[in-house]
Coordinates of C-alpha atoms and ligand atoms in Angstrom, one line a residue:
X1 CA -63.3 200.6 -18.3
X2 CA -61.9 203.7 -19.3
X3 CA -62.3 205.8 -22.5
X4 CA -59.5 206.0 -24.6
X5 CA -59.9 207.6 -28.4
X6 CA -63.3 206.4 -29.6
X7 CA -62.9 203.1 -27.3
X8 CA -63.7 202.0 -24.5
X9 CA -60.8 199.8 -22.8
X10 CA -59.6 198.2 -19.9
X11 CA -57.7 200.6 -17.7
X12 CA -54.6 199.3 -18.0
X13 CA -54.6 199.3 -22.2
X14 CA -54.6 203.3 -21.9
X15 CA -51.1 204.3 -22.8
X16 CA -50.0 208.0 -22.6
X17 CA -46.9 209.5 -24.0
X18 CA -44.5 211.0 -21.6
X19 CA -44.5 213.6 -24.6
X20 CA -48.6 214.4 -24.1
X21 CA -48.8 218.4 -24.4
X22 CA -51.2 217.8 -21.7
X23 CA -48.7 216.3 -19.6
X24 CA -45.9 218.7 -19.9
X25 CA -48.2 222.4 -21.6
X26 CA -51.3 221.4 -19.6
X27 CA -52.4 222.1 -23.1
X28 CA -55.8 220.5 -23.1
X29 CA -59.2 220.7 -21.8
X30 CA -62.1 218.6 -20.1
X31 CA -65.1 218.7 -18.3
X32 CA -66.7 216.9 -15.6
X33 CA -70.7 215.6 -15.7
X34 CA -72.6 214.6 -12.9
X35 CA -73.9 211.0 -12.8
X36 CA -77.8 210.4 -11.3
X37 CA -79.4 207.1 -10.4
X38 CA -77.0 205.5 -13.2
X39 CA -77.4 208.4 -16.1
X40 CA -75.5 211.6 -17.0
X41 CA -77.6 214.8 -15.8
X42 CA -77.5 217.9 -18.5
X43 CA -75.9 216.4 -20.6
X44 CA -76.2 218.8 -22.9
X45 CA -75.1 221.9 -21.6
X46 CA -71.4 219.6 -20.7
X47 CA -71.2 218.4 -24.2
X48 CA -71.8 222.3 -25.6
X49 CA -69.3 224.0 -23.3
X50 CA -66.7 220.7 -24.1
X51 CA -67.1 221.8 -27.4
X52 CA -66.4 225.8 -26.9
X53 CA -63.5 224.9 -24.7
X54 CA -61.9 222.9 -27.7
X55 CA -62.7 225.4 -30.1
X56 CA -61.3 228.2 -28.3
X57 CA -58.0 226.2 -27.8
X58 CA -58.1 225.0 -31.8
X59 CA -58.4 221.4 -30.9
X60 CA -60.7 219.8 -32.8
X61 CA -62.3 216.2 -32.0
X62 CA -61.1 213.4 -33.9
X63 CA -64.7 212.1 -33.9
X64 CA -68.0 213.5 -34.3
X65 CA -69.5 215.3 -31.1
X66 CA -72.4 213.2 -31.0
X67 CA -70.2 210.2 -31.2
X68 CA -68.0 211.4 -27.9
X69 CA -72.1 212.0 -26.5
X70 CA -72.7 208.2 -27.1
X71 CA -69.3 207.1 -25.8
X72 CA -69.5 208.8 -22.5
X73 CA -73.1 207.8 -22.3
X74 CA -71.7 203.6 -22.6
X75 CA -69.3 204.8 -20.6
X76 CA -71.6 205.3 -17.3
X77 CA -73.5 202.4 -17.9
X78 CA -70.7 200.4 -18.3
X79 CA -69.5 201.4 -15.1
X80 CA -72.9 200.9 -13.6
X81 CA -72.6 203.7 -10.6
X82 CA -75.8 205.1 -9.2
X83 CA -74.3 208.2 -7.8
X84 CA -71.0 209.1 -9.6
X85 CA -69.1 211.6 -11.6
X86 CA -67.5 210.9 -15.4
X87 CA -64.7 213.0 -16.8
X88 CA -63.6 213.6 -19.7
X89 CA -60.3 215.0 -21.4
X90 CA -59.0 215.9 -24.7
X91 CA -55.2 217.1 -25.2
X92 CA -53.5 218.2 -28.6
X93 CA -51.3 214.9 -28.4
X94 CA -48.1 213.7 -28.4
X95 CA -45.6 215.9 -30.1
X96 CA -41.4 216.6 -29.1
X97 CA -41.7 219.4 -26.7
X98 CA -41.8 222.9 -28.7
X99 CA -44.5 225.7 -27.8
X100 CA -46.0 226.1 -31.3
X101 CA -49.1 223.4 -32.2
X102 CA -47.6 220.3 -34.3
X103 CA -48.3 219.8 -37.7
X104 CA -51.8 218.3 -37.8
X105 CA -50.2 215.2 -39.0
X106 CA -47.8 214.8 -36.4
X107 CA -49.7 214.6 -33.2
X108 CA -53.5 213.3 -32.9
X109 CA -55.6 214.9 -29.9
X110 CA -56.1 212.0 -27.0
X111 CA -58.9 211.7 -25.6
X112 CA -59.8 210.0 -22.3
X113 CA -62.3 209.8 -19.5
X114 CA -63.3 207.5 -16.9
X115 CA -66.3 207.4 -14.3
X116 CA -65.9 207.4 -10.5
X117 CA -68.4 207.2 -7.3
X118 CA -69.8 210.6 -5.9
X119 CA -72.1 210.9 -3.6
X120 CA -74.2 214.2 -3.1
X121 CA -72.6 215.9 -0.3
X122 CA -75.9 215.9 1.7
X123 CA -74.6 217.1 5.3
X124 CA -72.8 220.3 3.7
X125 CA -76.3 220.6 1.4
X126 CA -77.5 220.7 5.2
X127 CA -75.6 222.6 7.1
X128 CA -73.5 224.8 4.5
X129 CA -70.2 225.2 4.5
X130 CA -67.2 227.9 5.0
X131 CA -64.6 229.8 2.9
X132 CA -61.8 231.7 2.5
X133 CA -61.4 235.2 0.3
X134 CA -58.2 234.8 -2.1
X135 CA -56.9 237.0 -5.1
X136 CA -57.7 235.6 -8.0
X137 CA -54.6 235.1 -9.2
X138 CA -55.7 232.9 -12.5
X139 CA -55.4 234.0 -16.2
X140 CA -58.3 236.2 -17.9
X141 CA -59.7 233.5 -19.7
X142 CA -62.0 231.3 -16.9
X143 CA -64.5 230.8 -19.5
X144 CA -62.0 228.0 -21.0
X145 CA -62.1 224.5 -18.8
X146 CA -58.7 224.4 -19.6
X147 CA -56.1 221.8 -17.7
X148 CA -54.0 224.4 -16.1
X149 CA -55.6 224.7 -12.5
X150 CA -52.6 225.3 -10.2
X151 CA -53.8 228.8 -8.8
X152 CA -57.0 226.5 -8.2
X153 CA -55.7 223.5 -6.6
X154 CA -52.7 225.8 -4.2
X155 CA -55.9 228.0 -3.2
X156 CA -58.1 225.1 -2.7
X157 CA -55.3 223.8 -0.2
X158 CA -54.9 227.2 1.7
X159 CA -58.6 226.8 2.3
X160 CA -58.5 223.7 3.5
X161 CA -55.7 223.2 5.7
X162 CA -57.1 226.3 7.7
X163 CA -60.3 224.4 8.0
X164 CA -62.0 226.2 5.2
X165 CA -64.5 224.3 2.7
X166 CA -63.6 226.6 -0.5
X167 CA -61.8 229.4 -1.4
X168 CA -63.5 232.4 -3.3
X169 CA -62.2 234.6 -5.7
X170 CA -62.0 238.2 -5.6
X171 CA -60.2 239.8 -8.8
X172 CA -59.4 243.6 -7.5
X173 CA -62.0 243.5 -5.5
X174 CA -64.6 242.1 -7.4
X175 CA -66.0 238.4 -6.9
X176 CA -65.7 235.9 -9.9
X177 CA -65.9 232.8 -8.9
X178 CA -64.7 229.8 -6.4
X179 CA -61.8 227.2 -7.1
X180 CA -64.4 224.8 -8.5
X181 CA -68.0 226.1 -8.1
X182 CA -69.7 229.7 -9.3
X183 CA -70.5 232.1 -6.5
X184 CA -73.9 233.8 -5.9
X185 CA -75.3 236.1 -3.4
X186 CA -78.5 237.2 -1.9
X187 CA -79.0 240.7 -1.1
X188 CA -82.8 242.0 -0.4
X189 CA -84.5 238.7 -2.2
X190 CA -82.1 239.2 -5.5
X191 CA -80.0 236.8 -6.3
X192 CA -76.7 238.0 -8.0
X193 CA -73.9 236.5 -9.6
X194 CA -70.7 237.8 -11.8
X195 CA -72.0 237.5 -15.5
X196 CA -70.6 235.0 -17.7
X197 CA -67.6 236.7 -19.2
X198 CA -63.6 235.6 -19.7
X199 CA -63.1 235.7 -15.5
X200 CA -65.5 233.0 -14.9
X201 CA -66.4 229.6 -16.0
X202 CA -70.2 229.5 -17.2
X203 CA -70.9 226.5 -14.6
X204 CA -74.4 224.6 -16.4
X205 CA -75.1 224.2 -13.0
X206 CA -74.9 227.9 -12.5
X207 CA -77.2 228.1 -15.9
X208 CA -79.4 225.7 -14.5
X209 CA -80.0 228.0 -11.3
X210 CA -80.8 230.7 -12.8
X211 CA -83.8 228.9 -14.9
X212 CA -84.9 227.6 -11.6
X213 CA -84.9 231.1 -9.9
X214 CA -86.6 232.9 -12.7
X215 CA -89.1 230.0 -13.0
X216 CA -89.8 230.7 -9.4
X217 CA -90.2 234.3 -9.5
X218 CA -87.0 235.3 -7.7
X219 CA -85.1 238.3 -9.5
X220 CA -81.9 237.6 -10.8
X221 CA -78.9 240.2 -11.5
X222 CA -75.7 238.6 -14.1
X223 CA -73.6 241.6 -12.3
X224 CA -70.4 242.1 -10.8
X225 CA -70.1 243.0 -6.7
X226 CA -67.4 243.3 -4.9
X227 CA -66.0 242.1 -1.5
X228 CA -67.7 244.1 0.8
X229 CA -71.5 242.5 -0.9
X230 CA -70.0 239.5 -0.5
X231 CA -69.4 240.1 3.6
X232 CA -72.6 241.9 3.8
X233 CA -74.9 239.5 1.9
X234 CA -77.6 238.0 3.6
X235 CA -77.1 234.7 1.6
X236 CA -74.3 233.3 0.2
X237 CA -74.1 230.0 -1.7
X238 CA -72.1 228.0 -4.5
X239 CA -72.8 226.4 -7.2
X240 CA -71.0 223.2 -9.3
X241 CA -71.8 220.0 -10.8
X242 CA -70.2 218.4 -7.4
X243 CA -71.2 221.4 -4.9
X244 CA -75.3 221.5 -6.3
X245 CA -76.4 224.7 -4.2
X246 CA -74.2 224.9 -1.3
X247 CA -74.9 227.0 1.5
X248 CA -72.0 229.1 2.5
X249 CA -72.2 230.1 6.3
X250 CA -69.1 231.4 6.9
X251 CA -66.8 233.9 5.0
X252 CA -63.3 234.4 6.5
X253 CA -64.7 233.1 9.8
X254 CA -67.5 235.6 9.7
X255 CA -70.7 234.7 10.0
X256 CA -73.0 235.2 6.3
X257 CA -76.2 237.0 7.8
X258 CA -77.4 234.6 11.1
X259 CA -74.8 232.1 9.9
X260 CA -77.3 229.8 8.9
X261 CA -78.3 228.4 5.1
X262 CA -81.0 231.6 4.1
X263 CA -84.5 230.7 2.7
X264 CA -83.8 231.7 -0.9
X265 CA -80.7 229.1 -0.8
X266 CA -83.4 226.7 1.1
X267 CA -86.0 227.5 -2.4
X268 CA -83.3 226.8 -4.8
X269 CA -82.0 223.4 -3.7
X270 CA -85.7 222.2 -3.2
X271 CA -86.0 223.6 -7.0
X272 CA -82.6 222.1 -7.9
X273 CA -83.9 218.5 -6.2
X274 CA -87.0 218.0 -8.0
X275 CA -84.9 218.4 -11.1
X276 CA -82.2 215.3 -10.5
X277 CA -84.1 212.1 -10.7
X278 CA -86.0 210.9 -7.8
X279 CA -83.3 207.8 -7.8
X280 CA -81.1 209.9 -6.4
X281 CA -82.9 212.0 -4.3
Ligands
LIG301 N1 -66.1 227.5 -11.9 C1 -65.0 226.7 -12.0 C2 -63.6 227.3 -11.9 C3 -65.2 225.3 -12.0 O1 -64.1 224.5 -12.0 C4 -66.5 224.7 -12.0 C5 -66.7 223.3 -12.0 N2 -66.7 222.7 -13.3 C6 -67.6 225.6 -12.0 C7 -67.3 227.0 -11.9 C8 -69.0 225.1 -12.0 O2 -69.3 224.6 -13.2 P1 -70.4 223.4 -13.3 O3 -71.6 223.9 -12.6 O4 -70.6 223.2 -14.8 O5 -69.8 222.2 -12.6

């Protein structure tokens, strides 16, 4: 089943106009929530920033928020998956291709979303994983989960066909995020990570981690580094709804302190654990 308007459907009943503005603008946005042992996780830190995204773009909901909430909640249990991920999308609609917004009678936002399999990706969780340094060649307004991810998905590529995990941003010099995740160091026992402005998406996991760290005593700094912190942290790690806390051992093939996963990384996936439900731990 897939979500379609206020319904849920059969895939194959979702029809989609050739002339979507999200097909041919990119001009929508979504968001993607983690599914646990068969239920959404924070839900409501997705369903606030789905809601900021669409505002800032001037798309409003057809629907109530809280009746998107319950949809997406049927959604997952409909599709009964333990361990999974559900997105969901919303464009400005169907309209003859011209730049400016239609006439709000002439084009209805569309709304879909469906639920796949994920498992947590437990041997990178393990081991930690590598990435590449890009420029961050995106648009200055991250904060929006907008459609248009093309400097995302090329950069994503370059890291992986050179055998890369993730690609990390550096705008001039200074760290924002990754292609998909938010990036935090460790320098000293402080944790610190670029503050939740228009160059970055404010990830809930990333929210989520910082509660965890201050509930655990460990000092946390919302400031911008640059490069060089980044190569000389002694921790490095990720975070995203996918990613959870994920170790990264390797920046441009160099070693992150003794190219291992550091203890403050270790503390905050252990916190980060006990707060998914045992089910899927
Ligand atoms: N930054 C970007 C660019 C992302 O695409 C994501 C994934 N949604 C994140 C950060 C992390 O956000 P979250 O923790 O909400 O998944």
């Amino acid at each position: 089943m897939m979500l379609f308007g206020n319904q849920l459907v059969p895939d194959e009943e979702v029809r989609i106009s050739p002339l979507d503005r999200g097909y041919y603008f990119g001009d929508g946005v979504y968001e993607v929530f983690r599914i646990y042992d068969g239920r959404l996780f924070e839900v409501q830190g997705h369903m606030e920033r789905f809601s900021r995204s669409m505002a800032e773009i001037r798309i409003s909901l057809p629907y109530p928020l809280e009746e998107l909430e319950n949809l997406l909640n049927r959604l997952t249990e409909t599709a009964g998956i333990p361990d999974g991920l559900t997105y969901v999308q919303i464009t400005r609609g169907a309209a003859p291709r011209s730049h400016p917004f239609p006439a709000a009678a002439a084009a209805e936002p569309v709304v879909t979303g469906w639920c796949s399999p994920f498992l947590r990706p437990l041997k990178d969780l393990e081991n930690g994983i590598s990435a590449i340094v890009r420029e961050d060649i995106r648009w200055h307004r991250c904060d929006i989960k907008s459609l248009n991810l093309l400097p995302n998905v090329l950069l994503k590529q370059e890291a992986l066909d050179g055998g890369a995990g993730e690609v990390i941003f550096s705008r001039g010099g200074v760290i924002t995020e990754a292609s998909a995740s938010n990036v935090m160091i460790v320098k000293n026992g402080i944790v610190k990570t670029h503050p939740a402005d228009h160059h970055i998406l404010r990830g809930v996991t990333r929210s989520l981690v910082l509660r965890l760290a201050e509930g655990l005593g460990i000092a946390v700094r919302e400031e911008a580094f640059r490069a060089e912190e980044l190569a000389s942290a002694d921790e490095v790690f990720i975070t995203s709804t996918g990613s959870e806390v994920m170790p990264v051992v390797l920046v441009d093939s160099r070693p992150v302190g003794d190219g291992k996963p550091g203890p403050v990384t270790r503390l905050l996936q252990q916190a980060f654990e006990a707060s998914i439900p045992a089910g899927s731990r």
